[in-house]
Coordinates of C-alpha atoms and ligand atoms in Angstrom, one line a residue:
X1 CA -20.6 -5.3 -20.7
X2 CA -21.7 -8.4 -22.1
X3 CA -25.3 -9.9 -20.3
X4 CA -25.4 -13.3 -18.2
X5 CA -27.1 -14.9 -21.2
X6 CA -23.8 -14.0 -23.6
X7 CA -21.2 -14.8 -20.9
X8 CA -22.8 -18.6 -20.6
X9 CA -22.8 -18.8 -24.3
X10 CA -19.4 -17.8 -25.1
X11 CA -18.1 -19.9 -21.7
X12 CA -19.4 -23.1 -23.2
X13 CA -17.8 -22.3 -26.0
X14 CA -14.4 -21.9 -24.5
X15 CA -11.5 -24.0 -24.7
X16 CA -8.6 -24.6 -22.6
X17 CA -5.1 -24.5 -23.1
X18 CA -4.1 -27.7 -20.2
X19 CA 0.0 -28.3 -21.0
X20 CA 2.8 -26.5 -19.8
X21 CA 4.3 -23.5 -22.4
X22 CA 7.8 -24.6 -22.6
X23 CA 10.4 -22.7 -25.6
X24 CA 7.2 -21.8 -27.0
X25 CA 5.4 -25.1 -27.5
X26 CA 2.6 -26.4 -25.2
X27 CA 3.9 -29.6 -23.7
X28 CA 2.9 -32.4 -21.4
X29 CA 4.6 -33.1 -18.0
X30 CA 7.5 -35.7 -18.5
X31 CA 5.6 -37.7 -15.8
X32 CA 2.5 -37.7 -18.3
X33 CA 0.5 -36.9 -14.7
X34 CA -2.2 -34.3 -14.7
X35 CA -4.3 -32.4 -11.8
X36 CA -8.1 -31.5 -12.2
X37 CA -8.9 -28.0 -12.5
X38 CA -12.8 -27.5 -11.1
X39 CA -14.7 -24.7 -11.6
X40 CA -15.7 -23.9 -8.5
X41 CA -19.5 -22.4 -9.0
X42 CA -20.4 -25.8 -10.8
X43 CA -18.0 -27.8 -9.3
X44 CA -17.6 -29.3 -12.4
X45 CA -14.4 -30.2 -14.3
X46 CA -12.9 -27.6 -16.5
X47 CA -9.6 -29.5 -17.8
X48 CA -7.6 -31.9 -17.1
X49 CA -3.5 -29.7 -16.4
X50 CA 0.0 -31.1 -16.8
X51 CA 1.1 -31.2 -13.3
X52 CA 5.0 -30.4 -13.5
X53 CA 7.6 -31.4 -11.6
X54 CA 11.1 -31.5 -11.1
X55 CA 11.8 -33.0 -14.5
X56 CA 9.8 -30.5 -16.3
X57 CA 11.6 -27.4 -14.4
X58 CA 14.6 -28.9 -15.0
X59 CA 14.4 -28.6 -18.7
X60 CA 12.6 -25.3 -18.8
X61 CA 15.5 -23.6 -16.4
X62 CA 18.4 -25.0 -18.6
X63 CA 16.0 -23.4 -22.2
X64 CA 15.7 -20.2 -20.3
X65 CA 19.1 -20.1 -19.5
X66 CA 20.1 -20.6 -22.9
X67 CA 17.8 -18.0 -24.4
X68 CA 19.0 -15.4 -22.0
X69 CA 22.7 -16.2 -22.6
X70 CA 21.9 -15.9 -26.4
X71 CA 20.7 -12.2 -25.8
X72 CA 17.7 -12.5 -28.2
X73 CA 15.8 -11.2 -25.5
X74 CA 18.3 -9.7 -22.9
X75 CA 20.6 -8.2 -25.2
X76 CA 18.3 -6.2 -27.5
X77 CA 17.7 -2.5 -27.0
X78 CA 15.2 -1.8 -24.3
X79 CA 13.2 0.0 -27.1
X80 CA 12.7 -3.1 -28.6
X81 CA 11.2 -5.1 -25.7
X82 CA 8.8 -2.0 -24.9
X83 CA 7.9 -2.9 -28.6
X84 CA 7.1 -6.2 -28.5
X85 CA 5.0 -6.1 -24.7
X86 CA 2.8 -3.5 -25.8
X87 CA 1.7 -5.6 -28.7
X88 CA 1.4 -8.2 -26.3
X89 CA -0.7 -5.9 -24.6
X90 CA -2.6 -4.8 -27.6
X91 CA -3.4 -8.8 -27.7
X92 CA -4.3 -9.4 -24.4
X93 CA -6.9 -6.5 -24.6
X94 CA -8.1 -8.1 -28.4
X95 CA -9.0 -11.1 -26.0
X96 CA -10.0 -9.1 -23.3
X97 CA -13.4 -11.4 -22.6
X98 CA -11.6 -14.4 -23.3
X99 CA -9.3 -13.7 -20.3
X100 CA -12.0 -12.3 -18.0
X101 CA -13.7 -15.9 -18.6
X102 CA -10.6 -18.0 -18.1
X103 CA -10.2 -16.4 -14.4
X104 CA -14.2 -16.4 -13.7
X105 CA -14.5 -20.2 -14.8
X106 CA -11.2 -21.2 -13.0
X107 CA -11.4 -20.0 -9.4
X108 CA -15.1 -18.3 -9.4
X109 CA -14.4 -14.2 -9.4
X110 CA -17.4 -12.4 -10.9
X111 CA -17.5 -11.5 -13.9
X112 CA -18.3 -7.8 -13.6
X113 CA -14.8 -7.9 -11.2
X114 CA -12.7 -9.8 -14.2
X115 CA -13.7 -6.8 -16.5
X116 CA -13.9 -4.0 -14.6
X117 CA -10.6 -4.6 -12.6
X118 CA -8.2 -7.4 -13.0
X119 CA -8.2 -7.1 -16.8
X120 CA -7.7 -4.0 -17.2
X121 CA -5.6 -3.8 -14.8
X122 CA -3.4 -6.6 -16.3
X123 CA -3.0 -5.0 -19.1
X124 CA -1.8 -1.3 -18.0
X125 CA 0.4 -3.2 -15.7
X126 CA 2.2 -4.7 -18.6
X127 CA 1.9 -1.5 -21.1
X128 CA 2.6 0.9 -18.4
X129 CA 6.1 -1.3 -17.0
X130 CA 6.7 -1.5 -21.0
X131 CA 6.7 2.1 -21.4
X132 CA 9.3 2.9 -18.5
X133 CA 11.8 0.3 -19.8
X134 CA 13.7 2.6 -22.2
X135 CA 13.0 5.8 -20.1
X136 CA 15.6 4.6 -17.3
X137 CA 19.0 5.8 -17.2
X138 CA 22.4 4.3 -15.5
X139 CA 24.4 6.5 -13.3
X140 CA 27.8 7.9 -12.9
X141 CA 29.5 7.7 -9.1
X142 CA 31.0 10.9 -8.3
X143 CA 34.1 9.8 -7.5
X144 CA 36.8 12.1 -8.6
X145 CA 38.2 13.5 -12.1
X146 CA 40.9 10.5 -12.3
X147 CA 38.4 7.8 -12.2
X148 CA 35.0 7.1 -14.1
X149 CA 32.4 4.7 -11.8
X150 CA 29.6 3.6 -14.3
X151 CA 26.7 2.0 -12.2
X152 CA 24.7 -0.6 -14.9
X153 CA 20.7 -2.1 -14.1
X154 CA 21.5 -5.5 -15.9
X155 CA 19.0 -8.3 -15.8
X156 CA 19.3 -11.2 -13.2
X157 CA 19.1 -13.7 -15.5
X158 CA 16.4 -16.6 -14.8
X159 CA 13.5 -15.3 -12.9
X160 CA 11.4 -17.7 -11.0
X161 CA 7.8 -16.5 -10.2
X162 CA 5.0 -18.6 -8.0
X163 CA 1.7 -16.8 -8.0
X164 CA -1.4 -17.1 -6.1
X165 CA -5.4 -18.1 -7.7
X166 CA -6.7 -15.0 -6.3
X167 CA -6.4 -12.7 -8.5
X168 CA -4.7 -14.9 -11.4
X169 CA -4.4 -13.0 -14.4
X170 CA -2.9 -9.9 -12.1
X171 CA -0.8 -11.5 -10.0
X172 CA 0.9 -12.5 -12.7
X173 CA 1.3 -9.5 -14.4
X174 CA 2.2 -7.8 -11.4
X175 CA 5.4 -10.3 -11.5
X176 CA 6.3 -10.9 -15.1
X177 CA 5.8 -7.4 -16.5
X178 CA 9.0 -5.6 -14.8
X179 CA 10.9 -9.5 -14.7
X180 CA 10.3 -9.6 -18.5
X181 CA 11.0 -5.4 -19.5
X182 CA 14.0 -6.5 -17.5
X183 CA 15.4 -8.6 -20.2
X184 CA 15.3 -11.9 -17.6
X185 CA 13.6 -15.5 -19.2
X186 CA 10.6 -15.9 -17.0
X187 CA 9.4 -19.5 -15.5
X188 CA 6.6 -19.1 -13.6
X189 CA 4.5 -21.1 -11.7
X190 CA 0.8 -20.5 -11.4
X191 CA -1.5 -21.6 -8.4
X192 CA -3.1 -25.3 -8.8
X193 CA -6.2 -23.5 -8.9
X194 CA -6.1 -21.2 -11.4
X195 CA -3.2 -22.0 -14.1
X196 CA -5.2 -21.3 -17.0
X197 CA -5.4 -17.6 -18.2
X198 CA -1.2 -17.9 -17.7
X199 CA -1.4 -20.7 -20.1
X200 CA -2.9 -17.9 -22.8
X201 CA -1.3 -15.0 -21.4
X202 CA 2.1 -17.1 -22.9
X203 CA 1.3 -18.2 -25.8
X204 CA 0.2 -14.5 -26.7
X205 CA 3.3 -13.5 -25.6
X206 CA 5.3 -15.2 -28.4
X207 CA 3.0 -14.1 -30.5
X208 CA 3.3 -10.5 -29.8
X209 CA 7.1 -11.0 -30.9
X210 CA 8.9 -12.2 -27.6
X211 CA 11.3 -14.9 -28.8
X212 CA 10.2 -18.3 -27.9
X213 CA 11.9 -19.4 -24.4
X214 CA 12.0 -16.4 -22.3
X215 CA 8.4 -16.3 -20.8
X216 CA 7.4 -20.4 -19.5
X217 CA 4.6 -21.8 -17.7
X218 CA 5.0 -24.7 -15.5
X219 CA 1.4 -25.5 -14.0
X220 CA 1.7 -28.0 -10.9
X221 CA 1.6 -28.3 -7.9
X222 CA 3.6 -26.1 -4.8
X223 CA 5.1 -29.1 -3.4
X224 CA 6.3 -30.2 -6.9
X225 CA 6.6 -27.6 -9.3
X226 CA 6.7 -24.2 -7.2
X227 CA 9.9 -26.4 -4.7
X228 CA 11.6 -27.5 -7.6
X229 CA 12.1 -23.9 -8.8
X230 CA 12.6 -22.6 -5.6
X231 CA 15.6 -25.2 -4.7
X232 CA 17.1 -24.8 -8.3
X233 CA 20.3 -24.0 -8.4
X234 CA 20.3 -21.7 -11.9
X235 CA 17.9 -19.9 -10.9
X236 CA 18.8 -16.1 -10.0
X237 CA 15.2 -14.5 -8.3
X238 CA 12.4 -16.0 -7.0
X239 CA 9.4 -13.7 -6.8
X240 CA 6.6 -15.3 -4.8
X241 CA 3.5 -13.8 -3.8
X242 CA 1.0 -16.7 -1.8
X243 CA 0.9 -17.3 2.0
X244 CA 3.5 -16.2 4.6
X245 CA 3.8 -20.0 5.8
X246 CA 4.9 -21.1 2.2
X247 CA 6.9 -17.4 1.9
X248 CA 9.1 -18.9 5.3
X249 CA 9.5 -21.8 3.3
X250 CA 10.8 -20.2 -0.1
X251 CA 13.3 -17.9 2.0
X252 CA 14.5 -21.5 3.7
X253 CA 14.9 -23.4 0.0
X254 CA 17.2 -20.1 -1.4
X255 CA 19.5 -21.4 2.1
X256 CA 19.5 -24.5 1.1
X257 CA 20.3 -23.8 -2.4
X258 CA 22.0 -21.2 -4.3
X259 CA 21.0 -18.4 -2.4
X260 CA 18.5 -17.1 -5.0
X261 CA 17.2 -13.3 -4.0
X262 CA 13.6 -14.2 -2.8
X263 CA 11.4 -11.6 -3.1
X264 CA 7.8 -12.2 -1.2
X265 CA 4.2 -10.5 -1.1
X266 CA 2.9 -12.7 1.4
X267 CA -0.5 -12.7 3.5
X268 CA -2.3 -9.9 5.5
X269 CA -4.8 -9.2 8.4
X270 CA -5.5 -5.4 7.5
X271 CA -6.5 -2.8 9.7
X272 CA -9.8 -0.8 9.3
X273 CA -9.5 2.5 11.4
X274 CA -13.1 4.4 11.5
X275 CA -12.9 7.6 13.8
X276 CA -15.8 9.5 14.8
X277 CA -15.1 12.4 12.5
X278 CA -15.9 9.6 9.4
X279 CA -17.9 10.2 7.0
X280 CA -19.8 7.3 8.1
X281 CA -21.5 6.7 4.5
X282 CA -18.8 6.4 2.7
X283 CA -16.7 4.6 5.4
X284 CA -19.3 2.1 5.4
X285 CA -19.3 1.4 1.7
X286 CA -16.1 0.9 1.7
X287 CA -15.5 -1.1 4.5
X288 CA -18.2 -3.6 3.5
X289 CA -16.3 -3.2 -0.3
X290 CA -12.5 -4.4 1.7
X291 CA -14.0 -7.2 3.1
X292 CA -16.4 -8.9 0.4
X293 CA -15.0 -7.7 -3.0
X294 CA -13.5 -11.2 -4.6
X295 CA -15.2 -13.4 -1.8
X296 CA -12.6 -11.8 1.1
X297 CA -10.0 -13.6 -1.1
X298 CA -8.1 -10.3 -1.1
X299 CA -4.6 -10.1 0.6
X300 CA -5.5 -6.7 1.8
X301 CA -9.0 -7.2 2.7
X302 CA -9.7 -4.9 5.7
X303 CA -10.7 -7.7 7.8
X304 CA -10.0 -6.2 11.3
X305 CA -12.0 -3.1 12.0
X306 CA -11.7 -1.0 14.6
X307 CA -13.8 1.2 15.2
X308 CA -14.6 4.8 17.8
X309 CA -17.0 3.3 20.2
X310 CA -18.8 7.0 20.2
X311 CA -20.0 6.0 16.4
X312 CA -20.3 2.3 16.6
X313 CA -23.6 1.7 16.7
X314 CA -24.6 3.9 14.4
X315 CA -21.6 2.6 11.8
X316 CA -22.1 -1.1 12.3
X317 CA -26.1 -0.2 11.6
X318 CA -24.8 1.4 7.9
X319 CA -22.3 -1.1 6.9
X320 CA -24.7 -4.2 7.5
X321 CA -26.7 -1.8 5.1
X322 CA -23.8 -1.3 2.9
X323 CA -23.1 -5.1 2.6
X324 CA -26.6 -6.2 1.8
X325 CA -25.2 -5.6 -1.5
X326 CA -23.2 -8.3 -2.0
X327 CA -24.7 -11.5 -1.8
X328 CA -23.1 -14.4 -3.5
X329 CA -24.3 -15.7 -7.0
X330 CA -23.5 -17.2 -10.4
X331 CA -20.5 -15.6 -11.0
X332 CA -21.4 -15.4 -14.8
X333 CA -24.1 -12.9 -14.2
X334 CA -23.1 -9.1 -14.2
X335 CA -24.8 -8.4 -11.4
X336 CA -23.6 -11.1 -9.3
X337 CA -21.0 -9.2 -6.0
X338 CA -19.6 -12.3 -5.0
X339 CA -19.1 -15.8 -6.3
X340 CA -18.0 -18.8 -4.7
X341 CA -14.4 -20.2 -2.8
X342 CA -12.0 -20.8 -5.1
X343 CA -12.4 -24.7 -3.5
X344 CA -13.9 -26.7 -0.7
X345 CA -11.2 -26.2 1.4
X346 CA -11.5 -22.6 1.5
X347 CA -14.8 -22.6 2.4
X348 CA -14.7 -25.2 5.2
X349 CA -11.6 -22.5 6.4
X350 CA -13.9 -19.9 6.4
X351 CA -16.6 -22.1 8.5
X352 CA -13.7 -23.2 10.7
X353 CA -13.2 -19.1 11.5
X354 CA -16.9 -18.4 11.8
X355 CA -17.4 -21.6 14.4
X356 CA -14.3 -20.1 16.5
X357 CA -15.5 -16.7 16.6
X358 CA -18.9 -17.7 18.0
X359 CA -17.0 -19.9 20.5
X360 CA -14.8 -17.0 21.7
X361 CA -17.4 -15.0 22.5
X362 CA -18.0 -12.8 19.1
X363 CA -21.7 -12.2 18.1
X364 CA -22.4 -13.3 14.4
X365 CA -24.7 -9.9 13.1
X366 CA -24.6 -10.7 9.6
X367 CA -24.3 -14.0 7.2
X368 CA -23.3 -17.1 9.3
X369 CA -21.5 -20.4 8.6
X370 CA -22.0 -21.6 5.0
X371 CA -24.7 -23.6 4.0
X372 CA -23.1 -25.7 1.3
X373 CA -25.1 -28.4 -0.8
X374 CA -23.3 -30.9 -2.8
X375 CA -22.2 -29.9 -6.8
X376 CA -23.7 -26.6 -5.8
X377 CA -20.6 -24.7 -6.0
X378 CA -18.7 -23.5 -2.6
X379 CA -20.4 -20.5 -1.1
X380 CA -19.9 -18.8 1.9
X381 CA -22.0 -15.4 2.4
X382 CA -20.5 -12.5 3.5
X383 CA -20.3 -12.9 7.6
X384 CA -19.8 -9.7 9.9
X385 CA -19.1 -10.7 13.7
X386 CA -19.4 -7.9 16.7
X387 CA -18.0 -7.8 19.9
X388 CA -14.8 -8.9 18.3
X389 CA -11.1 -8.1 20.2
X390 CA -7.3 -8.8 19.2
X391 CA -7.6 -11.9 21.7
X392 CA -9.4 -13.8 19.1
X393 CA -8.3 -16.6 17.0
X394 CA -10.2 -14.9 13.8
X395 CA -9.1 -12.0 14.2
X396 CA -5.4 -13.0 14.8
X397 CA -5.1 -14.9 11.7
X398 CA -5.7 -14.8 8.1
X399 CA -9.4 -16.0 6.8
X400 CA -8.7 -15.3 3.1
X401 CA -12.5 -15.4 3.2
X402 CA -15.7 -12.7 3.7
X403 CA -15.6 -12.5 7.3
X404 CA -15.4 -9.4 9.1
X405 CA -13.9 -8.6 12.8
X406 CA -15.7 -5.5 14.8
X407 CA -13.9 -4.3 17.3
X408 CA -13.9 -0.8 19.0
X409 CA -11.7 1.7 20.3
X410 CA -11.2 5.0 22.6
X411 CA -8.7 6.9 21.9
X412 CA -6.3 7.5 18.4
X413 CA -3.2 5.8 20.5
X414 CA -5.7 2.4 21.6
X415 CA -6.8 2.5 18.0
X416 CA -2.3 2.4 16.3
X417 CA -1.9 0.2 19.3
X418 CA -4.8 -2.4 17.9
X419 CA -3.6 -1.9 14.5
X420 CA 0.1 -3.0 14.9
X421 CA -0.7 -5.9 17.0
X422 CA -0.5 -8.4 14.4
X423 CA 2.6 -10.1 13.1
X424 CA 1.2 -8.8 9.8
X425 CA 1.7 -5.0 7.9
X426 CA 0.6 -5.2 4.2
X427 CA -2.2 -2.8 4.3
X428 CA -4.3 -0.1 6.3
X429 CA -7.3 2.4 6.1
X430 CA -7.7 5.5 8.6
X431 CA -11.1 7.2 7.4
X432 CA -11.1 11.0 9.7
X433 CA -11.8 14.2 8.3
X434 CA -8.8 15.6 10.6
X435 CA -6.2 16.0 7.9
X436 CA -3.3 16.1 10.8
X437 CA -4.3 12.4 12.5
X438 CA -4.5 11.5 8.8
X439 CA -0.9 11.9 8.6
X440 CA -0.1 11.1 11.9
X441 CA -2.1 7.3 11.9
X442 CA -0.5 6.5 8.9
X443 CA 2.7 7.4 9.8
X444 CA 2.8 5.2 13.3
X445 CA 0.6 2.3 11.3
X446 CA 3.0 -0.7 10.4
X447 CA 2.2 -1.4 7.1
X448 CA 3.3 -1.1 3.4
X449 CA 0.3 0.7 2.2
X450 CA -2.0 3.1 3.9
X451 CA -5.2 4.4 2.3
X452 CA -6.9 7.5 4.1
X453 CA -10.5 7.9 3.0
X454 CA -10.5 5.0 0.3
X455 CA -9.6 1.6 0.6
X456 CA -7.6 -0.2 -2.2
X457 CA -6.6 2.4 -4.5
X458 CA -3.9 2.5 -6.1
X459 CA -2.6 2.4 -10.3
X460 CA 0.4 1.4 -12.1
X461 CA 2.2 4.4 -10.5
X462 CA 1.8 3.0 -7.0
X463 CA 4.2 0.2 -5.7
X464 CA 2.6 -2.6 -3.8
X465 CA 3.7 -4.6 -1.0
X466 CA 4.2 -4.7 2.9
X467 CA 5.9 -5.2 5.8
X468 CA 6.7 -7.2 8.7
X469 CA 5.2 -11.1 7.5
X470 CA 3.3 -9.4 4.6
X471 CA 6.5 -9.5 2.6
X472 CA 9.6 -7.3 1.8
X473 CA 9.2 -6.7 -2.4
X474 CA 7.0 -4.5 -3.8
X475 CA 4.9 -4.9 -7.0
X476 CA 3.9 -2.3 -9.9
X477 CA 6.1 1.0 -10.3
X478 CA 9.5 1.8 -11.1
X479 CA 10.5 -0.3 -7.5
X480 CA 9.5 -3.2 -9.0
X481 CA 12.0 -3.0 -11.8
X482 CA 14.4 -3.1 -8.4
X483 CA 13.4 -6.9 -7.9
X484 CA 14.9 -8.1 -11.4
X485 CA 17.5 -6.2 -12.0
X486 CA 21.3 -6.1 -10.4
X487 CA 23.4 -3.2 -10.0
X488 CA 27.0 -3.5 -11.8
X489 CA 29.5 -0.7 -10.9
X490 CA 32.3 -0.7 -13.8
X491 CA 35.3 1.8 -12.3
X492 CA 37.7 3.0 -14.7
X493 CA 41.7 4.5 -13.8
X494 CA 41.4 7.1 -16.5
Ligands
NAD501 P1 -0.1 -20.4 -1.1 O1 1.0 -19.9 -0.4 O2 -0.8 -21.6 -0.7 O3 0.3 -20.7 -2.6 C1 0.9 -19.7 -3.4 C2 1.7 -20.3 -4.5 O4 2.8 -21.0 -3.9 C3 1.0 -21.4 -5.3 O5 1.4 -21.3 -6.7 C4 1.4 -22.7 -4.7 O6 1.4 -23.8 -5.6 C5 2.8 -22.4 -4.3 N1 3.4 -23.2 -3.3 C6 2.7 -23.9 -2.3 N2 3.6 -24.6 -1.5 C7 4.8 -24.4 -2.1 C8 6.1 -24.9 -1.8 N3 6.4 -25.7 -0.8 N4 7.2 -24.5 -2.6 C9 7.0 -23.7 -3.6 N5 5.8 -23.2 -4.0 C10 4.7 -23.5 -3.2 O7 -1.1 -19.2 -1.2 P2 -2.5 -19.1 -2.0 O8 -3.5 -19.9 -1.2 O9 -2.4 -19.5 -3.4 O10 -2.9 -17.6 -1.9 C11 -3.4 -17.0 -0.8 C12 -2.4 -16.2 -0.1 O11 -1.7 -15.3 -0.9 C13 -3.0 -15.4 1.1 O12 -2.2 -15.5 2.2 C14 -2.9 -13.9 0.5 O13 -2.8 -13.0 1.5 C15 -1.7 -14.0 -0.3 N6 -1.6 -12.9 -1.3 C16 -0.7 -11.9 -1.1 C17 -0.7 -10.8 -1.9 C18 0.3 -9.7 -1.7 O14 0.6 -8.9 -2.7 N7 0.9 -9.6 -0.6 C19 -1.5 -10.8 -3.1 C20 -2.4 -11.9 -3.3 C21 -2.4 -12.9 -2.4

């Protein structure tokens, strides 16, 4: 790892890629208009981004279609395309610092985070989707000696994607890796916040050896860009991960238009289940770690925790201890655990939350409402409240933000009952050394993901995703290949 003197060197040194990736070629927006892009730690300007709209989409959805009809990309054996992404891979690793910058400077993740996890990350997502693409096989229907029913995985066609600033560089990954080993053109549309390192990750992309026109960046804004493709009509699959207000929104556009096949990862409020069998150290690490890794900018940040009120006091005492070690910093410097917001708006969100709680009764133990000084970057410190319940406004709704909810329970029913009542389900952790409530929380827990005795594991093998408003898609796996493919059955009288 690189030290904080090295990382600000090379960072000055940076440049930015600001136009659109279009067939190929960086472009401006037809419009000629542009958005700032702020680096939120200095809350200075980074560039200066083509911000896209309908005109722009409009062109890059009638090029993709023509490159997928002309099966340069969609036609050629799946072999082939596992080729060409793992070079891209190869690449993206070659520039491995370069991206881990791009995603630091552009929405304010630390450093030691970018490297560590979304990087790498990144890139086994692509190599390891890569890998499956020429290892999946078709299937024959079983339906009788006088017919043969061939069932064919073909590619959709045009995929849109719309991705979140959280976790940029991933996020993205997470969507264009299967969409592209599919054989679909890919447009996608990064957040406002962070459109950089897709800006890179496309231009690498052609030069790793994928033809020119099937993978495009549109930067610009949701209302512009991200509805345009959404309402398009030659546009086969929207895959959207972002908030479940704008994921209600994309599921109405598809209506209005062609009925596109929407596939959402959408927000989260995730449970936190501490029994009194816990191992209370390491429950407390991790519980601080699902709330304040990334800022709480983490769709499935624990940030309801419920806890046995026989162990409370004694737990709450070791995870104040356990999040002492993140304290916000320049996110440039390795040893910095948490940088700032991603904006201003997020952070005066994340007052707006703290403010309620302490109206509603809740006792602020830890951190408090941000102290924010002008062109000093947006930081909020990592903020746990006590005497917290479900009838809360914070602890109802989504912070996207490092505050934490403590509640308490009695009894292994109280604590599934406290866990499902949210509209959300993405994720869950149960920590008990008693292997059967183990199985038995997570069964009865509504949510896509459970994680006993860990929080947030999970590799390329795992597919990610939830339930209820948290979505319906899953990312990563051999599932996600299921988002961007269709199924043909071909019957033959023989
Ligand atoms: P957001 O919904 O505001 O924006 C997401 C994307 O949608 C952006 O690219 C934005 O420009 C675009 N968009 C906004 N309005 C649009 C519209 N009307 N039409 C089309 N596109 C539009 O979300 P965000 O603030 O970028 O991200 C935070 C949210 O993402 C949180 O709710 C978080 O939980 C969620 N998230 C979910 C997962 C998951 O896997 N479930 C992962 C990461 C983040």
């Amino acid at each position: 790892m690189k030290s904080y003197s090295e990382w600000q060197t090379q960072s000055k040194n940076l440049s930015f890629h600001n136009n659109a990736y279009i067939n190929g070629g960086f472009q401006a927006a037809v419009s000629g208009d542009t958005f700032p892009c702020i680096n939120p730690a200095t809350e200075k300007l980074l560039a200066d981004v083509a911000s896209c709209d309908q005109a722009d989409v409009d062109i890059a959805v009638a090029n993709a279609r023509e490159v997928f009809k002309s099966g340069v990309w969609s036609e050629i054996p799946p072999r082939e395309r596992k080729k060409a992404m793992q070079k891209w891979a190869n690449l993206i690793e070659q520039h491995q610092d370069e991206f881990a910058l791009l995603d630091t400077l552009d929405m304010g993740k630390s450093i030691s985070e970018m490297v560590n996890i979304d990087v790498p990350d990144a890139i086994d997502c692509i190599r390891w989707t890569a890998e499956s693409i020429d290892k999946i096989y078709g299937e024959i229907a079983p339906t009788g000696d006088d017919t043969l029913a061939m069932i064919h995985h073909q590619p959709v066609g045009v995929v849109g994607a719309i991705t979140p600033w959280n976790y940029p560089l991933l996020m993205v990954s997470w969507k264009i890796a299967p969409a592209l080993a599919a054989g679909n053109s890919v447009i996608l549309k990064p957040s406002e916040k962070s459109p950089l390192s897709a800006l890179r990750l496309a231009e690498l992309a052609v030069e790793a050896g994928i033809p020119a026109g099937v993978f495009n960046v549109l930067p610009g804004f949701g209302h512009t860009a991200g509805k345009a493709l959404a309402l398009h009509m030659d546009v086969n699959v929207l895959a959207f991960t972002g908030s479940t207000r704008v994921a209600g929104m994309l599921m109405g556009y598809a209506g209005e238009s062609n009925m596109k096949r929407v596939w959402l990862e959408a927000g989260g409020k995730s449970p936190n289940l501490v029994f009194a069998d816990a191992d209370i150290k390491a429950a407390a690490a991790a519980s601080a770690a699902a709330i304040f890794c990334n800022q709480g900018e983490v769709c499935i940040a624990c940030s309801r925790l419920y806890v046995d009120k026989s162990i409370k006091e004694e737990f709450v005492a070791a995870l104040v201890e356990a999040a002492a070690s993140f304290q916000p910093g320049d996110p440039l410097d390795p040893a910095t655990t948490m940088g700032p917001m991603v904006d201003g708006t997020q952070l005066a969100i994340v007052e707006r939350y703290i403010r309620s709680a302490e109206e509603e009764g809740g006792q602020v133990i830890m951190g408090g409402v941000p102290e924010y000084q002008e062109g000093k970057g947006f930081f909020a410190k990592p903020t746990i409240v006590d005497g917290a319940h479900n009838g809360m406004t914070f602890v109802k709704e989504e912070i996207f933000g490092p505050v934490l909810a403590v509640c308490e329970f009695e009894t292994e029913e109280e604590a599934i009952a406290l866990a499902n009542d949210s509209v959300y389900g993405l994720g869950a952790a149960v920590w008990t050394q008693n292997l059967s409530r183990a199985h038995r929380v997570s069964r009865k827990v509504e949510s896509g993901m459970v994680w006993v005795n860990t929080w947030g594991e999970g590799d390329s093998t795992v597919p990610f995703g939830g339930v209820k408003a948290s979505g319906n898609g899953r990312d990563k796996s051999l599932h996600a290949l299921e988002k961007y493919t269709d199924i043909k059955n071909v019957l033959i009288r023989l």
